[in-house]
Amino acid sequence: MTARPPFELVPDPDELGHVLDHHAVPGRTAVVMTMGALHRGHAALIRAARDRVGPQGFVVVTVFVNPLQFGAGEDLDRYPRTLDADLATAEAAGADIVFAPSAGDVYPGGEPQVRIAAGPMGQLLEGASRPGHFDGMLTVVAKLLHLTRPDLAFFGQKDAQQLALIRRMVHDLDFPVEIVGV
């Protein structure tokens, strides 16, 4: 482990790997996954991550508007993208880096042919009115967990169905990460 880098934007998965190789703290690396347009709730997640890993830990915030989560009639192009403001919010709340890849970086061959299926849990409540939404969410969460290599991943309890599905995926697929609800 070397000294922590200054806060920075990391847009590329290869660069992220390099940063993690040199700065992530074994046992004390956390991720907060977002689709951007950060607000007080996101800042609370980032602060909780910082508190949990301590000042010497490492906190990654992801900003990625996931096209797989948008169904027919849901306007992906109109989803707010406020990266400059997101960077300021993430830094003020205690993040070390923001990983903000493009869709082409996350899905280099276009939409993935293999995806995570939410199963019966994903067809209830919100999933009943948004078919495929939770499959897309779990697919990107799985990818981002692999890319960010955290020990801890922080998600809001406000999105209870999402949190339950992520916990189930991590349990069922033996991901080596603790899911923390805030």
PDB file of C-alpha atoms in Angstrom:
ATOM      1  CA  MET A   1       0.000   0.000   0.000  1.00  0.00           C
ATOM      2  CA  THR A   2       1.234   3.481  -0.845  1.00  0.00           C
ATOM      3  CA  ALA A   3       0.010   6.887   0.226  1.00  0.00           C
ATOM      4  CA  ARG A   4      -3.567   7.745  -0.684  1.00  0.00           C
ATOM      5  CA  PRO A   5      -3.891   9.662  -3.922  1.00  0.00           C
ATOM      6  CA  PRO A   6      -5.533  13.070  -4.082  1.00  0.00           C
ATOM      7  CA  PHE A   7      -9.245  12.919  -4.867  1.00  0.00           C
ATOM      8  CA  GLU A   8      -9.766  12.265  -8.555  1.00  0.00           C
ATOM      9  CA  LEU A   9     -12.120  11.236 -11.312  1.00  0.00           C
ATOM     10  CA  VAL A  10     -11.290   7.835 -12.803  1.00  0.00           C
ATOM     11  CA  PRO A  11     -13.198   7.249 -16.055  1.00  0.00           C
ATOM     12  CA  ASP A  12     -11.490   4.112 -17.327  1.00  0.00           C
ATOM     13  CA  PRO A  13     -11.695   0.538 -15.938  1.00  0.00           C
ATOM     14  CA  ASP A  14      -7.991  -0.089 -16.584  1.00  0.00           C
ATOM     15  CA  GLU A  15      -7.057   3.093 -14.742  1.00  0.00           C
ATOM     16  CA  LEU A  16      -9.394   2.057 -11.913  1.00  0.00           C
ATOM     17  CA  GLY A  17      -7.549  -1.257 -11.631  1.00  0.00           C
ATOM     18  CA  HIS A  18      -4.228   0.588 -11.435  1.00  0.00           C
ATOM     19  CA  VAL A  19      -5.518   2.961  -8.737  1.00  0.00           C
ATOM     20  CA  LEU A  20      -6.943   0.046  -6.713  1.00  0.00           C
ATOM     21  CA  ASP A  21      -3.707  -1.946  -7.053  1.00  0.00           C
ATOM     22  CA  HIS A  22      -1.766   0.957  -5.569  1.00  0.00           C
ATOM     23  CA  HIS A  23      -4.181   2.543  -3.099  1.00  0.00           C
ATOM     24  CA  ALA A  24      -6.962   0.175  -1.993  1.00  0.00           C
ATOM     25  CA  VAL A  25      -6.643  -0.946   1.608  1.00  0.00           C
ATOM     26  CA  PRO A  26      -7.218  -4.688   2.142  1.00  0.00           C
ATOM     27  CA  GLY A  27     -10.201  -5.164   4.427  1.00  0.00           C
ATOM     28  CA  ARG A  28     -11.002  -1.437   4.345  1.00  0.00           C
ATOM     29  CA  THR A  29     -12.116  -0.640   0.814  1.00  0.00           C
ATOM     30  CA  ALA A  30     -15.703   0.479   0.265  1.00  0.00           C
ATOM     31  CA  VAL A  31     -17.883   1.323  -2.705  1.00  0.00           C
ATOM     32  CA  VAL A  32     -20.988   3.452  -3.026  1.00  0.00           C
ATOM     33  CA  MET A  33     -22.731   2.829  -6.356  1.00  0.00           C
ATOM     34  CA  THR A  34     -24.819   5.606  -7.884  1.00  0.00           C
ATOM     35  CA  MET A  35     -26.313   6.682 -11.180  1.00  0.00           C
ATOM     36  CA  GLY A  36     -25.171  10.222 -10.456  1.00  0.00           C
ATOM     37  CA  ALA A  37     -27.244  13.308  -9.683  1.00  0.00           C
ATOM     38  CA  LEU A  38     -25.898  12.948  -6.146  1.00  0.00           C
ATOM     39  CA  HIS A  39     -27.949  14.350  -3.288  1.00  0.00           C
ATOM     40  CA  ARG A  40     -27.918  14.309   0.532  1.00  0.00           C
ATOM     41  CA  GLY A  41     -28.854  10.629   0.628  1.00  0.00           C
ATOM     42  CA  HIS A  42     -25.853   9.706  -1.510  1.00  0.00           C
ATOM     43  CA  ALA A  43     -23.625  11.922   0.644  1.00  0.00           C
ATOM     44  CA  ALA A  44     -24.883  10.061   3.726  1.00  0.00           C
ATOM     45  CA  LEU A  45     -23.896   6.745   2.114  1.00  0.00           C
ATOM     46  CA  ILE A  46     -20.426   8.085   1.313  1.00  0.00           C
ATOM     47  CA  ARG A  47     -19.986   9.407   4.869  1.00  0.00           C
ATOM     48  CA  ALA A  48     -21.109   6.044   6.270  1.00  0.00           C
ATOM     49  CA  ALA A  49     -18.547   4.303   4.061  1.00  0.00           C
ATOM     50  CA  ARG A  50     -15.801   6.701   5.181  1.00  0.00           C
ATOM     51  CA  ASP A  51     -16.768   6.239   8.838  1.00  0.00           C
ATOM     52  CA  ARG A  52     -16.697   2.457   8.479  1.00  0.00           C
ATOM     53  CA  VAL A  53     -13.313   2.189   6.717  1.00  0.00           C
ATOM     54  CA  GLY A  54     -11.733   5.021   8.677  1.00  0.00           C
ATOM     55  CA  PRO A  55      -9.418   7.778   7.502  1.00  0.00           C
ATOM     56  CA  GLN A  56      -6.866   5.302   6.154  1.00  0.00           C
ATOM     57  CA  GLY A  57      -9.440   3.216   4.268  1.00  0.00           C
ATOM     58  CA  PHE A  58     -10.388   3.724   0.645  1.00  0.00           C
ATOM     59  CA  VAL A  59     -13.817   4.857  -0.640  1.00  0.00           C
ATOM     60  CA  VAL A  60     -14.849   4.524  -4.286  1.00  0.00           C
ATOM     61  CA  VAL A  61     -18.023   6.167  -5.581  1.00  0.00           C
ATOM     62  CA  THR A  62     -19.339   4.962  -8.915  1.00  0.00           C
ATOM     63  CA  VAL A  63     -21.335   7.228 -11.204  1.00  0.00           C
ATOM     64  CA  PHE A  64     -22.867   5.273 -14.044  1.00  0.00           C
ATOM     65  CA  VAL A  65     -26.258   5.687 -15.709  1.00  0.00           C
ATOM     66  CA  ASN A  66     -26.996   2.059 -16.499  1.00  0.00           C
ATOM     67  CA  PRO A  67     -28.930   1.636 -19.751  1.00  0.00           C
ATOM     68  CA  LEU A  68     -29.980  -1.896 -18.750  1.00  0.00           C
ATOM     69  CA  GLN A  69     -32.214  -0.463 -16.012  1.00  0.00           C
ATOM     70  CA  PHE A  70     -34.358   1.545 -18.413  1.00  0.00           C
ATOM     71  CA  GLY A  71     -37.316  -0.132 -20.042  1.00  0.00           C
ATOM     72  CA  ALA A  72     -39.554   0.857 -22.921  1.00  0.00           C
ATOM     73  CA  GLY A  73     -40.963   4.324 -22.369  1.00  0.00           C
ATOM     74  CA  GLU A  74     -38.349   5.217 -19.747  1.00  0.00           C
ATOM     75  CA  ASP A  75     -36.170   8.007 -21.092  1.00  0.00           C
ATOM     76  CA  LEU A  76     -32.511   7.111 -20.600  1.00  0.00           C
ATOM     77  CA  ASP A  77     -31.411  10.232 -22.473  1.00  0.00           C
ATOM     78  CA  ARG A  78     -33.269  12.519 -20.069  1.00  0.00           C
ATOM     79  CA  TYR A  79     -31.773  11.036 -16.902  1.00  0.00           C
ATOM     80  CA  PRO A  80     -29.868  13.869 -15.172  1.00  0.00           C
ATOM     81  CA  ARG A  81     -26.108  13.886 -15.621  1.00  0.00           C
ATOM     82  CA  THR A  82     -24.378  16.286 -13.254  1.00  0.00           C
ATOM     83  CA  LEU A  83     -20.810  14.982 -13.062  1.00  0.00           C
ATOM     84  CA  ASP A  84     -19.130  18.211 -11.908  1.00  0.00           C
ATOM     85  CA  ALA A  85     -21.597  18.602  -9.033  1.00  0.00           C
ATOM     86  CA  ASP A  86     -21.328  14.860  -8.287  1.00  0.00           C
ATOM     87  CA  LEU A  87     -17.556  15.146  -7.972  1.00  0.00           C
ATOM     88  CA  ALA A  88     -17.884  18.031  -5.505  1.00  0.00           C
ATOM     89  CA  THR A  89     -20.469  16.147  -3.437  1.00  0.00           C
ATOM     90  CA  ALA A  90     -18.439  12.928  -3.397  1.00  0.00           C
ATOM     91  CA  GLU A  91     -15.234  14.688  -2.385  1.00  0.00           C
ATOM     92  CA  ALA A  92     -16.937  16.715   0.363  1.00  0.00           C
ATOM     93  CA  ALA A  93     -18.531  13.548   1.777  1.00  0.00           C
ATOM     94  CA  GLY A  94     -15.217  11.681   1.967  1.00  0.00           C
ATOM     95  CA  ALA A  95     -14.726   9.710  -1.253  1.00  0.00           C
ATOM     96  CA  ASP A  96     -11.221   9.033  -2.488  1.00  0.00           C
ATOM     97  CA  ILE A  97     -12.165   8.571  -6.138  1.00  0.00           C
ATOM     98  CA  VAL A  98     -15.169   8.668  -8.414  1.00  0.00           C
ATOM     99  CA  PHE A  99     -15.280   5.948 -11.041  1.00  0.00           C
ATOM    100  CA  ALA A 100     -17.433   7.265 -13.893  1.00  0.00           C
ATOM    101  CA  PRO A 101     -17.095   4.949 -16.889  1.00  0.00           C
ATOM    102  CA  SER A 102     -18.922   5.221 -20.179  1.00  0.00           C
ATOM    103  CA  ALA A 103     -21.496   2.641 -21.263  1.00  0.00           C
ATOM    104  CA  GLY A 104     -18.926   1.409 -23.773  1.00  0.00           C
ATOM    105  CA  ASP A 105     -16.437   0.795 -20.960  1.00  0.00           C
ATOM    106  CA  VAL A 106     -18.937  -1.143 -18.850  1.00  0.00           C
ATOM    107  CA  TYR A 107     -20.475  -3.010 -21.794  1.00  0.00           C
ATOM    108  CA  PRO A 108     -17.666  -3.056 -24.397  1.00  0.00           C
ATOM    109  CA  GLY A 109     -19.517  -5.412 -26.754  1.00  0.00           C
ATOM    110  CA  GLY A 110     -22.821  -3.582 -26.448  1.00  0.00           C
ATOM    111  CA  GLU A 111     -25.591  -4.976 -24.283  1.00  0.00           C
ATOM    112  CA  PRO A 112     -24.309  -8.100 -22.545  1.00  0.00           C
ATOM    113  CA  GLN A 113     -25.643 -11.430 -23.705  1.00  0.00           C
ATOM    114  CA  VAL A 114     -25.224 -12.888 -20.216  1.00  0.00           C
ATOM    115  CA  ARG A 115     -27.045 -11.100 -17.392  1.00  0.00           C
ATOM    116  CA  ILE A 116     -27.982 -11.658 -13.791  1.00  0.00           C
ATOM    117  CA  ALA A 117     -31.659 -12.610 -13.418  1.00  0.00           C
ATOM    118  CA  ALA A 118     -33.480 -11.304 -10.368  1.00  0.00           C
ATOM    119  CA  GLY A 119     -35.754 -14.335 -10.312  1.00  0.00           C
ATOM    120  CA  PRO A 120     -39.078 -14.317  -8.457  1.00  0.00           C
ATOM    121  CA  MET A 121     -38.004 -11.494  -6.098  1.00  0.00           C
ATOM    122  CA  GLY A 122     -37.496  -9.223  -9.099  1.00  0.00           C
ATOM    123  CA  GLN A 123     -41.063  -9.685 -10.310  1.00  0.00           C
ATOM    124  CA  LEU A 124     -42.679  -8.305  -7.163  1.00  0.00           C
ATOM    125  CA  LEU A 125     -43.509  -4.726  -6.162  1.00  0.00           C
ATOM    126  CA  GLU A 126     -41.545  -2.339  -8.413  1.00  0.00           C
ATOM    127  CA  GLY A 127     -40.402  -5.263 -10.543  1.00  0.00           C
ATOM    128  CA  ALA A 128     -44.017  -6.036 -11.497  1.00  0.00           C
ATOM    129  CA  SER A 129     -44.376  -2.653 -13.209  1.00  0.00           C
ATOM    130  CA  ARG A 130     -40.814  -2.471 -14.581  1.00  0.00           C
ATOM    131  CA  PRO A 131     -40.014  -5.830 -16.198  1.00  0.00           C
ATOM    132  CA  GLY A 132     -36.262  -6.402 -16.504  1.00  0.00           C
ATOM    133  CA  HIS A 133     -35.333  -3.398 -14.356  1.00  0.00           C
ATOM    134  CA  PHE A 134     -33.890  -5.477 -11.542  1.00  0.00           C
ATOM    135  CA  ASP A 135     -32.088  -7.815 -13.944  1.00  0.00           C
ATOM    136  CA  GLY A 136     -30.303  -4.759 -15.342  1.00  0.00           C
ATOM    137  CA  MET A 137     -29.584  -3.403 -11.880  1.00  0.00           C
ATOM    138  CA  LEU A 138     -28.117  -6.697 -10.638  1.00  0.00           C
ATOM    139  CA  THR A 139     -26.045  -7.105 -13.803  1.00  0.00           C
ATOM    140  CA  VAL A 140     -24.386  -3.723 -13.359  1.00  0.00           C
ATOM    141  CA  VAL A 141     -23.950  -4.174  -9.610  1.00  0.00           C
ATOM    142  CA  ALA A 142     -22.180  -7.488 -10.264  1.00  0.00           C
ATOM    143  CA  LYS A 143     -19.923  -5.843 -12.864  1.00  0.00           C
ATOM    144  CA  LEU A 144     -19.135  -2.886 -10.615  1.00  0.00           C
ATOM    145  CA  LEU A 145     -18.390  -5.175  -7.660  1.00  0.00           C
ATOM    146  CA  HIS A 146     -15.859  -7.008  -9.823  1.00  0.00           C
ATOM    147  CA  LEU A 147     -14.333  -3.778 -11.131  1.00  0.00           C
ATOM    148  CA  THR A 148     -14.134  -1.940  -7.784  1.00  0.00           C
ATOM    149  CA  ARG A 149     -13.140  -4.992  -5.654  1.00  0.00           C
ATOM    150  CA  PRO A 150     -14.601  -3.681  -2.376  1.00  0.00           C
ATOM    151  CA  ASP A 151     -14.774  -5.322   1.013  1.00  0.00           C
ATOM    152  CA  LEU A 152     -17.917  -3.313   1.781  1.00  0.00           C
ATOM    153  CA  ALA A 153     -20.668  -1.970  -0.482  1.00  0.00           C
ATOM    154  CA  PHE A 154     -23.103   0.646   0.826  1.00  0.00           C
ATOM    155  CA  PHE A 155     -26.699   0.950  -0.410  1.00  0.00           C
ATOM    156  CA  GLY A 156     -29.670   2.937   0.841  1.00  0.00           C
ATOM    157  CA  GLN A 157     -32.371   1.179   2.826  1.00  0.00           C
ATOM    158  CA  LYS A 158     -34.818   3.544   1.110  1.00  0.00           C
ATOM    159  CA  ASP A 159     -34.602   1.250  -1.920  1.00  0.00           C
ATOM    160  CA  ALA A 160     -35.558  -1.813   0.121  1.00  0.00           C
ATOM    161  CA  GLN A 161     -36.355  -4.129  -2.801  1.00  0.00           C
ATOM    162  CA  GLN A 162     -33.068  -3.277  -4.518  1.00  0.00           C
ATOM    163  CA  LEU A 163     -31.132  -3.818  -1.295  1.00  0.00           C
ATOM    164  CA  ALA A 164     -32.835  -7.193  -0.707  1.00  0.00           C
ATOM    165  CA  LEU A 165     -32.036  -8.316  -4.256  1.00  0.00           C
ATOM    166  CA  ILE A 166     -28.394  -7.248  -3.996  1.00  0.00           C
ATOM    167  CA  ARG A 167     -28.013  -9.071  -0.688  1.00  0.00           C
ATOM    168  CA  ARG A 168     -29.556 -12.187  -2.216  1.00  0.00           C
ATOM    169  CA  MET A 169     -27.285 -12.048  -5.276  1.00  0.00           C
ATOM    170  CA  VAL A 170     -24.178 -11.617  -3.113  1.00  0.00           C
ATOM    171  CA  HIS A 171     -25.267 -14.547  -0.934  1.00  0.00           C
ATOM    172  CA  ASP A 172     -26.339 -16.838  -3.771  1.00  0.00           C
ATOM    173  CA  LEU A 173     -23.264 -16.166  -5.922  1.00  0.00           C
ATOM    174  CA  ASP A 174     -20.695 -16.028  -3.082  1.00  0.00           C
ATOM    175  CA  PHE A 175     -19.431 -12.515  -3.735  1.00  0.00           C
ATOM    176  CA  PRO A 176     -16.679 -11.696  -1.203  1.00  0.00           C
ATOM    177  CA  VAL A 177     -18.250  -8.422  -0.069  1.00  0.00           C
ATOM    178  CA  GLU A 178     -20.360  -7.239   2.859  1.00  0.00           C
ATOM    179  CA  ILE A 179     -23.492  -5.354   1.831  1.00  0.00           C
ATOM    180  CA  VAL A 180     -24.220  -2.503   4.234  1.00  0.00           C
ATOM    181  CA  GLY A 181     -27.679  -0.931   4.311  1.00  0.00           C
ATOM    182  CA  VAL A 182     -27.789   2.708   5.389  1.00  0.00           C
TER     183      VAL A 182
END
